[in-house]
CSV table of C-alpha atoms and ligand atoms in Angstrom, one decimal:
chain,number,residue,atom,x,y,z
A,24,MET,CA,37.2,17.5,-24.1
A,25,LYS,CA,35.7,19.7,-21.3
A,26,ALA,CA,32.9,18.0,-19.4
A,27,ILE,CA,29.4,19.0,-20.3
A,28,GLN,CA,27.8,21.1,-17.5
A,29,VAL,CA,24.4,20.3,-16.2
A,30,GLY,CA,22.1,22.3,-14.0
A,31,LEU,CA,19.5,20.4,-11.9
A,32,LEU,CA,16.2,22.0,-10.9
A,33,GLY,CA,14.7,20.1,-8.0
A,34,ILE,CA,16.7,17.5,-6.0
A,35,GLY,CA,14.0,15.3,-4.5
A,36,THR,CA,13.5,11.6,-5.2
A,37,VAL,CA,14.5,11.5,-8.8
A,38,GLY,CA,17.0,14.4,-8.6
A,39,SER,CA,19.0,12.9,-5.8
A,40,GLY,CA,19.0,9.5,-7.6
A,41,THR,CA,20.3,11.3,-10.8
A,42,PHE,CA,23.1,13.0,-8.9
A,43,ASN,CA,24.2,9.8,-7.1
A,44,VAL,CA,24.1,7.5,-10.1
A,45,LEU,CA,26.0,10.1,-12.2
A,46,GLN,CA,28.7,10.3,-9.5
A,47,ARG,CA,28.9,6.6,-8.9
A,48,ASN,CA,29.1,5.6,-12.6
A,49,GLN,CA,30.9,8.7,-13.9
A,50,GLU,CA,33.9,6.9,-15.4
A,51,GLU,CA,31.7,4.4,-17.3
A,52,ILE,CA,29.3,7.1,-18.4
A,53,LYS,CA,32.2,9.2,-19.7
A,54,ARG,CA,33.5,6.3,-21.8
A,55,ARG,CA,30.1,6.0,-23.3
A,56,ALA,CA,29.3,9.6,-23.9
A,57,GLY,CA,32.7,10.6,-25.1
A,58,ARG,CA,33.1,13.3,-22.5
A,59,GLY,CA,32.3,13.9,-18.8
A,60,ILE,CA,28.9,15.0,-17.7
A,61,GLU,CA,28.8,17.0,-14.4
A,62,ILE,CA,26.0,18.5,-12.4
A,63,THR,CA,27.7,21.7,-11.4
A,64,MET,CA,24.6,23.7,-10.2
A,65,VAL,CA,21.5,22.7,-8.3
A,66,ALA,CA,18.4,24.7,-7.5
A,67,ASP,CA,16.0,23.6,-4.8
A,68,LEU,CA,13.7,25.3,-2.3
A,69,ASP,CA,15.4,23.6,0.6
A,70,THR,CA,19.0,24.7,-0.1
A,71,ALA,CA,20.4,23.2,3.2
A,72,ARG,CA,19.0,19.7,2.3
A,73,ALA,CA,20.2,20.1,-1.3
A,74,GLN,CA,23.7,21.1,-0.3
A,75,ALA,CA,23.9,18.2,2.1
A,76,ALA,CA,22.9,15.9,-0.7
A,77,VAL,CA,25.5,17.1,-3.3
A,78,GLY,CA,28.4,18.2,-1.1
A,79,ALA,CA,30.4,21.4,-1.0
A,80,GLY,CA,31.8,21.2,-4.6
A,81,VAL,CA,28.4,21.9,-6.2
A,82,GLN,CA,26.8,25.3,-6.2
A,83,VAL,CA,23.3,25.3,-4.7
A,84,VAL,CA,20.8,28.1,-5.1
A,85,ALA,CA,17.1,28.6,-4.2
A,86,ASP,CA,16.3,30.4,-7.4
A,87,ALA,CA,16.0,28.0,-10.4
A,88,ARG,CA,16.3,31.0,-12.8
A,89,ALA,CA,19.9,31.5,-11.6
A,90,VAL,CA,20.7,28.1,-13.1
A,91,ILE,CA,19.1,28.9,-16.4
A,92,ALA,CA,20.9,32.2,-16.5
A,93,ASN,CA,24.3,30.6,-16.0
A,94,PRO,CA,26.1,30.7,-19.4
A,95,HIS,CA,28.3,27.7,-18.5
A,96,ILE,CA,25.3,25.4,-18.2
A,97,ASP,CA,24.6,23.4,-21.4
A,98,ILE,CA,21.7,21.2,-20.2
A,99,VAL,CA,19.0,21.8,-17.7
A,100,ILE,CA,17.3,18.9,-15.9
A,101,GLU,CA,13.8,19.7,-14.7
A,102,LEU,CA,12.8,17.4,-11.8
A,103,ILE,CA,10.3,19.7,-9.9
A,104,GLY,CA,7.1,18.3,-11.4
A,105,GLY,CA,3.7,19.7,-12.1
A,106,TYR,CA,2.4,22.2,-14.7
A,107,GLY,CA,3.1,25.4,-12.8
A,108,ILE,CA,6.6,26.8,-12.3
A,109,ALA,CA,8.0,23.8,-14.1
A,110,LYS,CA,6.4,24.9,-17.4
A,111,GLN,CA,7.8,28.4,-17.1
A,112,LEU,CA,11.3,27.2,-16.2
A,113,VAL,CA,11.3,24.7,-19.1
A,114,LEU,CA,10.2,27.4,-21.6
A,115,GLU,CA,12.8,29.8,-20.2
A,116,ALA,CA,15.6,27.3,-20.4
A,117,ILE,CA,14.6,26.6,-24.1
A,118,GLU,CA,14.5,30.3,-24.8
A,119,ALA,CA,18.0,30.6,-23.2
A,120,GLY,CA,19.2,27.9,-25.7
A,121,LYS,CA,19.6,25.1,-23.2
A,122,HIS,CA,18.8,21.5,-23.9
A,123,VAL,CA,16.2,20.2,-21.4
A,124,VAL,CA,15.8,16.8,-19.8
A,125,THR,CA,12.6,16.2,-17.8
A,126,ALA,CA,10.7,13.3,-16.2
A,127,ASN,CA,7.6,15.5,-16.1
A,128,LYS,CA,4.9,13.5,-18.0
A,129,ALA,CA,2.1,15.8,-16.7
A,130,LEU,CA,3.8,18.8,-18.2
A,131,LEU,CA,4.5,17.3,-21.6
A,132,ALA,CA,1.2,15.5,-22.0
A,133,VAL,CA,-0.7,18.7,-21.4
A,134,HIS,CA,1.7,21.4,-22.8
A,135,GLY,CA,3.9,19.2,-25.0
A,136,THR,CA,2.8,20.8,-28.3
A,137,GLU,CA,3.9,24.3,-27.1
A,138,ILE,CA,7.1,23.0,-25.5
A,139,PHE,CA,8.3,20.9,-28.5
A,140,ALA,CA,7.5,23.8,-30.9
A,141,ALA,CA,9.6,26.2,-28.8
A,142,ALA,CA,12.4,23.6,-28.7
A,143,HIS,CA,12.2,23.1,-32.5
A,144,ARG,CA,12.4,26.9,-33.1
A,145,LYS,CA,15.5,27.2,-30.8
A,146,GLY,CA,17.2,24.1,-32.2
A,147,VAL,CA,17.5,22.5,-28.7
A,148,MET,CA,16.4,19.1,-27.5
A,149,VAL,CA,13.7,18.2,-24.9
A,150,ALA,CA,14.3,14.7,-23.8
A,151,PHE,CA,11.8,12.8,-21.6
A,152,GLU,CA,12.7,9.1,-21.4
A,153,ALA,CA,12.0,9.1,-17.7
A,154,ALA,CA,8.5,10.5,-18.2
A,155,VAL,CA,7.1,7.2,-19.3
A,156,ALA,CA,7.6,3.9,-17.4
A,157,GLY,CA,10.5,5.2,-15.3
A,158,GLY,CA,13.6,3.1,-16.0
A,159,ILE,CA,12.2,1.2,-19.0
A,160,PRO,CA,13.7,2.7,-22.2
A,161,ILE,CA,10.3,2.7,-24.0
A,162,ILE,CA,10.6,6.1,-25.6
A,163,LYS,CA,13.9,5.1,-27.2
A,164,ALA,CA,12.3,1.7,-28.3
A,165,LEU,CA,9.3,3.4,-29.9
A,166,ARG,CA,11.2,6.4,-31.4
A,167,GLU,CA,14.3,4.6,-32.7
A,168,GLY,CA,14.3,0.8,-32.2
A,169,LEU,CA,10.9,0.3,-33.8
A,170,THR,CA,11.3,3.0,-36.4
A,171,ALA,CA,10.9,0.6,-39.3
A,172,ASN,CA,7.4,-0.4,-38.2
A,173,ARG,CA,3.9,0.8,-38.7
A,174,ILE,CA,2.9,0.6,-35.0
A,175,GLN,CA,-0.6,-0.9,-34.7
A,176,TRP,CA,-1.2,-0.8,-31.0
A,177,LEU,CA,0.4,-0.5,-27.6
A,178,ALA,CA,-0.9,-1.4,-24.2
A,179,GLY,CA,0.9,-0.9,-20.9
A,180,ILE,CA,0.9,-1.1,-17.2
A,181,ILE,CA,2.4,2.3,-16.8
A,182,ASN,CA,1.4,3.2,-13.3
A,183,GLY,CA,3.3,1.4,-10.5
A,184,THR,CA,1.0,2.6,-7.7
A,185,THR,CA,-2.2,1.2,-9.2
A,186,ASN,CA,-0.5,-2.0,-10.2
A,187,PHE,CA,0.9,-2.4,-6.7
A,188,ILE,CA,-2.6,-1.8,-5.3
A,189,LEU,CA,-4.3,-4.3,-7.6
A,190,SER,CA,-1.6,-6.9,-6.9
A,191,GLU,CA,-1.9,-6.5,-3.1
A,192,MET,CA,-5.7,-6.5,-3.2
A,193,ARG,CA,-5.7,-9.7,-5.2
A,194,ASP,CA,-2.9,-11.5,-3.4
A,195,LYS,CA,-3.5,-10.5,0.2
A,196,GLY,CA,-7.2,-9.5,0.1
A,197,LEU,CA,-6.1,-6.1,1.5
A,198,ASP,CA,-8.3,-3.0,1.5
A,199,PHE,CA,-7.8,-0.4,-1.2
A,200,ASN,CA,-6.9,2.4,1.3
A,201,VAL,CA,-4.4,0.3,3.3
A,202,VAL,CA,-2.5,-0.5,0.1
A,203,LEU,CA,-2.6,3.1,-1.2
A,204,LYS,CA,-0.9,4.3,2.1
A,205,GLU,CA,1.8,1.6,1.6
A,206,ALA,CA,2.4,2.8,-2.0
A,207,GLN,CA,2.8,6.3,-0.8
A,208,ARG,CA,5.2,5.2,2.0
A,209,LEU,CA,7.3,3.4,-0.6
A,210,GLY,CA,7.4,6.6,-2.8
A,211,TYR,CA,5.6,5.2,-5.9
A,212,ALA,CA,2.6,7.5,-5.6
A,213,GLU,CA,2.5,11.0,-7.0
A,214,ALA,CA,2.4,13.9,-4.5
A,215,ASP,CA,-1.3,13.9,-5.2
A,216,PRO,CA,-2.2,10.2,-5.4
A,217,THR,CA,-5.5,11.1,-7.2
A,218,PHE,CA,-3.5,11.3,-10.4
A,219,ASP,CA,-2.4,7.6,-9.8
A,220,ILE,CA,-5.7,6.0,-8.7
A,221,GLU,CA,-7.9,8.0,-11.1
A,222,GLY,CA,-5.8,6.9,-14.1
A,223,VAL,CA,-4.5,10.5,-14.9
A,224,ASP,CA,-0.8,9.6,-14.5
A,225,ALA,CA,-1.2,6.6,-16.8
A,226,ALA,CA,-3.1,8.8,-19.3
A,227,HIS,CA,-0.3,11.3,-19.3
A,228,LYS,CA,2.1,8.5,-20.2
A,229,VAL,CA,0.0,6.8,-22.9
A,230,THR,CA,-0.7,10.2,-24.5
A,231,LEU,CA,3.1,10.7,-24.9
A,232,MET,CA,3.5,7.2,-26.3
A,233,SER,CA,0.6,7.6,-28.7
A,234,ALA,CA,2.2,10.7,-30.2
A,235,ILE,CA,5.5,8.9,-30.8
A,236,ALA,CA,3.8,5.7,-32.0
A,237,PHE,CA,1.5,7.3,-34.6
A,238,GLY,CA,3.0,10.7,-35.3
A,239,ILE,CA,0.0,12.6,-33.9
A,240,PRO,CA,0.2,15.7,-31.6
A,241,VAL,CA,0.1,15.1,-27.8
A,242,GLN,CA,-3.7,15.3,-27.0
A,243,PHE,CA,-4.2,14.5,-23.4
A,244,ASP,CA,-7.6,16.3,-23.5
A,245,LYS,CA,-8.9,13.6,-25.9
A,246,ALA,CA,-7.9,10.6,-23.8
A,247,TYR,CA,-10.6,8.6,-22.0
A,248,VAL,CA,-9.5,8.2,-18.4
A,249,GLU,CA,-11.0,5.8,-15.8
A,250,GLY,CA,-9.1,4.8,-12.7
A,251,ILE,CA,-9.4,1.9,-10.2
A,252,THR,CA,-11.3,3.6,-7.4
A,253,GLN,CA,-14.6,2.0,-8.4
A,254,LEU,CA,-13.2,-1.5,-8.7
A,255,GLY,CA,-14.8,-4.1,-6.4
A,256,ALA,CA,-12.9,-7.0,-4.8
A,257,GLN,CA,-15.5,-9.4,-6.1
A,258,ASP,CA,-14.7,-8.4,-9.7
A,259,ILE,CA,-11.1,-9.2,-9.2
A,260,LYS,CA,-12.2,-12.6,-7.9
A,261,TYR,CA,-14.6,-13.4,-10.7
A,262,ALA,CA,-12.1,-12.3,-13.3
A,263,GLU,CA,-9.6,-14.8,-11.7
A,264,GLN,CA,-12.2,-17.6,-11.9
A,265,LEU,CA,-12.7,-16.8,-15.6
A,266,GLY,CA,-9.0,-17.0,-16.3
A,267,TYR,CA,-8.3,-13.2,-16.3
A,268,ARG,CA,-6.5,-10.6,-14.2
A,269,ILE,CA,-7.6,-7.0,-13.9
A,270,LYS,CA,-4.9,-4.5,-14.8
A,271,LEU,CA,-5.1,-0.7,-15.3
A,272,LEU,CA,-4.0,-0.5,-18.9
A,273,GLY,CA,-3.0,2.5,-21.0
A,274,ILE,CA,-4.0,1.7,-24.6
A,275,ALA,CA,-3.3,3.4,-27.9
A,276,LYS,CA,-4.6,1.7,-31.0
A,277,ARG,CA,-4.6,2.7,-34.6
A,278,ARG,CA,-7.9,1.9,-36.3
A,279,THR,CA,-7.9,2.5,-40.0
A,280,GLY,CA,-9.6,0.8,-42.9
A,281,ASP,CA,-6.4,-0.7,-44.4
A,282,ALA,CA,-5.5,-4.3,-44.1
A,283,THR,CA,-2.6,-3.8,-41.6
A,284,THR,CA,-4.6,-2.4,-38.6
A,285,VAL,CA,-7.2,-3.4,-36.1
A,286,THR,CA,-10.7,-2.4,-37.4
A,287,HIS,CA,-14.3,-3.3,-36.9
A,288,LYS,CA,-16.9,-3.3,-39.6
A,289,GLY,CA,-18.4,0.1,-40.3
A,290,THR,CA,-16.4,2.0,-37.7
A,291,PRO,CA,-14.5,5.2,-38.5
A,292,ASP,CA,-10.8,5.7,-38.9
A,293,GLY,CA,-8.8,7.1,-35.9
A,294,ILE,CA,-6.8,6.4,-32.8
A,295,GLU,CA,-8.2,4.9,-29.7
A,296,LEU,CA,-6.5,6.5,-26.7
A,297,ARG,CA,-7.8,5.3,-23.3
A,298,VAL,CA,-6.9,4.3,-19.8
A,299,HIS,CA,-9.2,2.0,-17.8
A,300,PRO,CA,-9.2,-1.2,-15.8
A,301,SER,CA,-9.1,-4.1,-18.2
A,302,LEU,CA,-9.4,-7.9,-17.9
A,303,VAL,CA,-6.3,-9.5,-19.4
A,304,PRO,CA,-6.0,-13.2,-20.0
A,305,ALA,CA,-4.0,-14.6,-17.1
A,306,LYS,CA,-1.7,-16.5,-19.5
A,307,ARG,CA,-0.3,-13.3,-21.0
A,308,LEU,CA,3.1,-12.3,-19.6
A,309,ILE,CA,1.8,-8.8,-19.0
A,310,ALA,CA,-1.0,-10.2,-16.7
A,311,ASN,CA,1.7,-11.5,-14.5
A,312,VAL,CA,3.5,-8.1,-14.0
A,313,GLU,CA,3.0,-7.6,-10.3
A,314,GLY,CA,3.7,-5.0,-7.6
A,315,ALA,CA,5.0,-1.6,-8.7
A,316,MET,CA,6.6,-3.0,-11.9
A,317,ASN,CA,5.7,-1.6,-15.3
A,318,ALA,CA,5.4,-3.3,-18.7
A,319,VAL,CA,4.5,-2.1,-22.1
A,320,MET,CA,3.5,-4.2,-25.1
A,321,VAL,CA,4.0,-2.7,-28.6
A,322,HIS,CA,2.7,-4.4,-31.7
A,323,GLY,CA,4.4,-3.4,-35.0
A,324,ASP,CA,3.5,-4.7,-38.4
A,325,ALA,CA,7.1,-6.0,-39.1
A,326,VAL,CA,8.3,-7.0,-35.6
A,327,GLY,CA,5.1,-8.4,-34.2
A,328,THR,CA,4.4,-8.1,-30.5
A,329,THR,CA,7.2,-6.9,-28.2
A,330,LEU,CA,7.2,-6.5,-24.5
A,331,TYR,CA,9.3,-4.1,-22.3
A,332,TYR,CA,9.4,-4.7,-18.5
A,333,GLY,CA,11.0,-3.0,-15.5
A,334,LYS,CA,10.8,-0.5,-12.7
A,335,GLY,CA,8.5,2.3,-13.6
A,336,ALA,CA,9.3,4.5,-10.7
A,337,GLY,CA,11.8,5.1,-7.9
A,338,SER,CA,14.9,7.2,-7.4
A,339,GLU,CA,17.6,5.3,-9.3
A,340,PRO,CA,15.5,3.5,-11.9
A,341,THR,CA,14.1,6.8,-13.0
A,342,ALA,CA,17.6,8.4,-12.7
A,343,SER,CA,18.7,5.7,-15.2
A,344,ALA,CA,16.4,7.1,-17.8
A,345,VAL,CA,17.3,10.8,-17.0
A,346,ILE,CA,21.0,10.0,-17.4
A,347,ALA,CA,20.4,8.1,-20.7
A,348,ASP,CA,18.9,11.3,-22.0
A,349,LEU,CA,21.9,13.3,-20.7
A,350,VAL,CA,24.2,10.9,-22.6
A,351,ASP,CA,22.1,11.2,-25.8
A,352,ILE,CA,22.2,15.0,-25.7
A,353,THR,CA,25.9,15.0,-24.9
A,354,ARG,CA,26.6,12.9,-28.0
A,355,LEU,CA,24.3,14.8,-30.3
A,356,HIS,CA,24.1,18.4,-29.1
A,357,THR,CA,26.8,19.5,-31.6
A,358,ALA,CA,24.9,17.8,-34.5
A,359,ASP,CA,22.8,19.8,-36.9
A,360,ALA,CA,19.4,20.1,-35.3
A,361,ALA,CA,17.7,18.9,-38.5
A,362,GLN,CA,19.6,15.6,-38.3
A,363,ARG,CA,18.7,14.8,-34.7
A,364,VAL,CA,16.0,12.3,-33.8
A,365,PRO,CA,12.7,14.3,-33.7
A,366,HIS,CA,11.1,14.9,-30.3
A,367,LEU,CA,8.0,12.9,-31.3
A,368,ALA,CA,9.8,10.5,-33.7
A,369,PHE,CA,8.2,12.0,-36.8
A,370,GLN,CA,9.4,15.2,-38.4
A,371,PRO,CA,7.3,18.1,-37.1
A,372,ASP,CA,6.0,18.9,-40.7
A,373,ALA,CA,5.0,15.2,-41.2
A,374,MET,CA,2.6,14.7,-38.4
A,375,SER,CA,-0.7,12.8,-39.1
A,376,ASP,CA,-4.1,14.4,-38.6
A,377,LEU,CA,-5.7,11.0,-37.8
A,378,ARG,CA,-8.2,11.9,-35.1
A,379,VAL,CA,-8.4,10.5,-31.6
A,380,LEU,CA,-11.8,8.6,-31.5
A,381,PRO,CA,-14.4,9.5,-28.8
A,382,MET,CA,-14.9,6.6,-26.4
A,383,SER,CA,-18.3,5.8,-27.9
A,384,GLU,CA,-16.5,4.7,-31.1
A,385,VAL,CA,-13.9,2.5,-29.4
A,386,VAL,CA,-14.2,-1.2,-30.1
A,387,THR,CA,-13.4,-3.7,-27.3
A,388,SER,CA,-14.9,-6.6,-25.5
A,389,TYR,CA,-16.5,-6.5,-22.0
A,390,TYR,CA,-16.9,-8.1,-18.6
A,391,LEU,CA,-20.4,-7.3,-17.2
A,392,ARG,CA,-21.5,-8.1,-13.6
A,393,LEU,CA,-25.2,-7.9,-13.0
A,394,SER,CA,-26.8,-8.3,-9.6
A,395,VAL,CA,-30.1,-10.0,-10.5
A,396,SER,CA,-33.1,-11.6,-8.9
A,397,ASP,CA,-32.7,-15.4,-8.8
A,398,GLN,CA,-35.8,-16.3,-10.9
A,399,PRO,CA,-36.7,-17.8,-14.2
A,400,GLY,CA,-36.3,-15.8,-17.4
A,401,VAL,CA,-33.8,-13.3,-16.1
A,402,LEU,CA,-30.9,-14.6,-18.2
A,403,ALA,CA,-33.1,-14.8,-21.3
A,404,LYS,CA,-34.1,-11.1,-21.0
A,405,VAL,CA,-30.5,-9.9,-20.5
A,406,THR,CA,-29.1,-12.0,-23.4
A,407,GLY,CA,-32.1,-11.0,-25.5
A,408,ILE,CA,-31.1,-7.3,-25.2
A,409,LEU,CA,-27.5,-8.2,-26.2
A,410,ALA,CA,-28.7,-10.3,-29.1
A,411,ASP,CA,-31.1,-7.5,-30.4
A,412,LEU,CA,-28.1,-5.1,-30.5
A,413,GLY,CA,-25.9,-7.6,-32.3
A,414,ILE,CA,-23.6,-8.1,-29.3
A,415,SER,CA,-22.1,-11.5,-29.2
A,416,ILE,CA,-21.6,-13.4,-25.9
A,417,ASP,CA,-18.3,-15.1,-25.2
A,418,ALA,CA,-19.0,-16.7,-21.8
A,419,VAL,CA,-21.6,-16.6,-19.0
A,420,LEU,CA,-21.0,-17.4,-15.3
A,421,GLN,CA,-23.9,-17.5,-12.9
A,422,ARG,CA,-23.2,-18.1,-9.2
A,423,GLU,CA,-25.6,-19.9,-6.9
A,424,ALA,CA,-27.6,-17.3,-4.9
A,425,ASP,CA,-26.5,-18.6,-1.5
A,426,GLU,CA,-22.9,-18.7,-2.6
A,427,VAL,CA,-23.1,-14.9,-3.2
A,428,GLY,CA,-25.5,-13.7,-0.6
A,429,GLY,CA,-25.6,-16.5,2.0
A,430,GLU,CA,-28.3,-19.0,2.8
A,431,GLY,CA,-31.8,-18.0,1.7
A,432,ALA,CA,-30.5,-15.2,-0.6
A,433,THR,CA,-32.9,-14.3,-3.5
A,434,SER,CA,-30.4,-12.5,-5.7
A,435,THR,CA,-27.2,-13.6,-7.4
A,436,ASP,CA,-24.4,-12.3,-9.6
A,437,LEU,CA,-24.6,-12.9,-13.4
A,438,ILE,CA,-21.2,-12.5,-15.2
A,439,ILE,CA,-21.1,-12.1,-18.9
A,440,LEU,CA,-18.1,-11.8,-21.2
A,441,THR,CA,-18.7,-10.4,-24.7
A,442,HIS,CA,-16.9,-10.4,-27.9
A,443,ASP,CA,-15.7,-7.1,-29.5
A,444,THR,CA,-18.4,-4.5,-29.9
A,445,VAL,CA,-18.6,-0.8,-30.3
A,446,GLU,CA,-18.7,1.1,-27.0
A,447,GLY,CA,-21.8,3.2,-28.0
A,448,THR,CA,-23.7,0.0,-28.7
A,449,MET,CA,-22.7,-1.5,-25.4
A,450,ASN,CA,-23.9,1.8,-23.7
A,451,GLN,CA,-27.3,1.3,-25.2
A,452,ALA,CA,-27.4,-2.3,-24.0
A,453,LEU,CA,-26.4,-1.3,-20.5
A,454,THR,CA,-29.2,1.3,-20.4
A,455,GLN,CA,-31.8,-1.2,-21.5
A,456,MET,CA,-30.5,-3.9,-19.1
A,457,GLN,CA,-30.4,-1.5,-16.2
A,458,MET,CA,-34.1,-0.7,-16.7
A,459,LEU,CA,-35.1,-4.4,-16.1
A,460,PRO,CA,-36.8,-4.7,-12.8
A,461,THR,CA,-34.9,-7.9,-12.1
A,462,VAL,CA,-31.5,-6.1,-12.3
A,463,LEU,CA,-31.0,-4.9,-8.7
A,464,ALA,CA,-27.9,-2.7,-8.7
A,465,PRO,CA,-25.8,-0.6,-11.1
A,466,ILE,CA,-24.2,-3.0,-13.6
A,467,VAL,CA,-20.5,-3.2,-13.4
A,468,ARG,CA,-18.8,-2.9,-16.8
A,469,ILE,CA,-15.0,-3.6,-17.2
A,470,ARG,CA,-13.4,-3.7,-20.6
A,471,LYS,CA,-11.4,-6.7,-21.7
A,472,GLU,CA,-8.3,-6.8,-23.9
A,473,GLU,CA,-7.1,-10.1,-25.3
A,474,LEU,CA,-3.8,-8.6,-26.4
A,475,ALA,CA,-3.2,-11.4,-28.8
B,524,NDP,P1,10.0,15.3,-5.4
B,524,NDP,O1,8.9,16.0,-4.9
B,524,NDP,O2,10.7,14.3,-4.7
B,524,NDP,O3,11.1,16.4,-5.8
B,524,NDP,C1,10.9,17.7,-6.3
B,524,NDP,C2,11.9,18.6,-5.8
B,524,NDP,O4,11.7,19.9,-6.4
B,524,NDP,C3,11.8,18.8,-4.3
B,524,NDP,O5,13.0,18.7,-3.7
B,524,NDP,C4,11.2,20.2,-4.2
B,524,NDP,O6,11.6,20.9,-3.0
B,524,NDP,C5,11.9,20.9,-5.4
B,524,NDP,N1,11.2,22.1,-5.9
B,524,NDP,C6,9.9,22.4,-5.8
B,524,NDP,N2,9.7,23.6,-6.3
B,524,NDP,C7,10.9,24.1,-6.7
B,524,NDP,C8,11.3,25.3,-7.3
B,524,NDP,N3,10.5,26.3,-7.6
B,524,NDP,N4,12.6,25.4,-7.6
B,524,NDP,C9,13.5,24.5,-7.3
B,524,NDP,N5,13.1,23.3,-6.7
B,524,NDP,C10,11.8,23.1,-6.4
B,524,NDP,O7,9.6,14.8,-6.9
B,524,NDP,P2,10.1,13.5,-7.7
B,524,NDP,O8,11.6,13.5,-7.7
B,524,NDP,O9,9.4,12.3,-7.2
B,524,NDP,O10,9.5,13.8,-9.1
B,524,NDP,C11,10.2,14.7,-10.0
B,524,NDP,C12,9.5,14.6,-11.4
B,524,NDP,O11,9.8,13.3,-11.8
B,524,NDP,C13,8.0,14.7,-11.4
B,524,NDP,O12,7.7,15.4,-12.6
B,524,NDP,C14,7.5,13.3,-11.4
B,524,NDP,O13,6.2,13.1,-12.0
B,524,NDP,C15,8.6,12.6,-12.2
B,524,NDP,N6,8.7,11.2,-12.0
B,524,NDP,C16,8.9,10.7,-10.7
B,524,NDP,C17,9.1,9.4,-10.5
B,524,NDP,C18,9.3,8.8,-9.1
B,524,NDP,O14,9.6,7.6,-9.0
B,524,NDP,N7,9.3,9.7,-8.1
B,524,NDP,C19,9.1,8.4,-11.6
B,524,NDP,C20,9.0,9.1,-12.9
B,524,NDP,C21,8.8,10.4,-13.1
B,524,NDP,P3,10.7,20.8,-1.7
B,524,NDP,O15,10.7,19.4,-1.3
B,524,NDP,O16,11.4,21.7,-0.7
B,524,NDP,O17,9.3,21.3,-2.1
B,525,HSE,N1,3.3,7.7,-9.6
B,525,HSE,C1,4.0,7.0,-10.7
B,525,HSE,C2,3.7,5.5,-10.6
B,525,HSE,C3,5.4,7.3,-10.6
B,525,HSE,O1,3.1,5.1,-9.6
B,525,HSE,O2,4.0,4.8,-11.5
B,525,HSE,C4,6.1,7.0,-11.9
B,525,HSE,O3,5.7,7.8,-12.9
């Protein structure tokens, strides 16, 4: 059978990896796919660099629309990135009846509803394994491997840059900015690293996973997003002393009143969708995922807790996921569109309207660090506020004043771990505690996930 012809838009880090791996493993891939898969046309702004990367046998153009217009191209791979031209090109490729493969989580998390609807109308596939956790086949696991399950929650380290930064800060005591530069040099960070360090990239990815896990539309605008830029080195150290590591987690959790899901008395039904630094017990496997590696835990009612681990970024790891999508499409593109695996796992007319909960309704436990005057009654006042609001304390750690501030210091750090409580109630407690004259600085609050 004639090889399937692929057009590649953007041959940068992931695009070049995709071209190289496809070339290197073409025989093996052909045996798996049932026919050859060839990139026959490439579009990139830098045509000289692109031509040098692919050799003389492949047509290189500057205008991506020329690839979409080529009637011989069956699949278009979009590896440009961003919401701008990439969105137009993806929609135009769909309109032209081409299947699309993309690694562009930003695009799908924000415009996924429009893009998947267009693909559904045209009967083409939009595949995006590479958009979440790079080389880890987490989309396939959620959409197909775990299809028997009612997914209850998932939690992942899904941004390599921030995990690398947190690991290096903890291990080597390095400064945040030094480690960020190294992450950029190594190619983990996005073109604009703000997306990584402010949690936006992780929120794009967890938004996509939440849609597939729970059969809800992609709703990036409803996600709570908090990055690692405000995290202090002392909190990483205190967490360690209490038996925890701090990780930037993307969390999606189903909270409904039935017996099979996580709930908390009197709280409304919905989906928690959030990204923020979290204390994780050091004994959990995921707490030991270091450097730029990614890992995702998924808990299903039948299977229990599962864990997926691997490289979440980089040229060839990400290419591995892009090519897996190419093979899937090659196998399935002649199948009746209605029989294919739906883009978001659930049939488009069977999506759930379970709402994404506002952060004030989220239930979790907390690490609090209060800088307080070292004098009698301070602890009693703080714990009194928590008790009045029904917030249960799990552990308290108080450092000697001179250990924190040096000899003669009159203030110290008070660390409190709480049990699960509703975020809105915790906000009230923080407001009241902050007003105490003996609380000397803004209280640090980091959420805590036991992931048991
Ligand atoms: P790069 O910036 O390395 O590559 C993008 C390429 O697209 C560049 O060669 C760029 O050319 C080219 N380009 C820009 N505009 C156009 C255009 N209008 N027409 C044709 N080509 C164009 O990005 P990455 O390979 O790192 O990322 C690609 C996508 O994959 C992004 O969506 C990213 O989020 C995602 N991703 C990346 C991962 C990684 O490890 N890098 C991991 C997982 C996902 P020029 O350089 O001349 O501007
Ligand atoms: N910037 C991303 C990360 C790349 O650091 O994980 C992979 O999506």
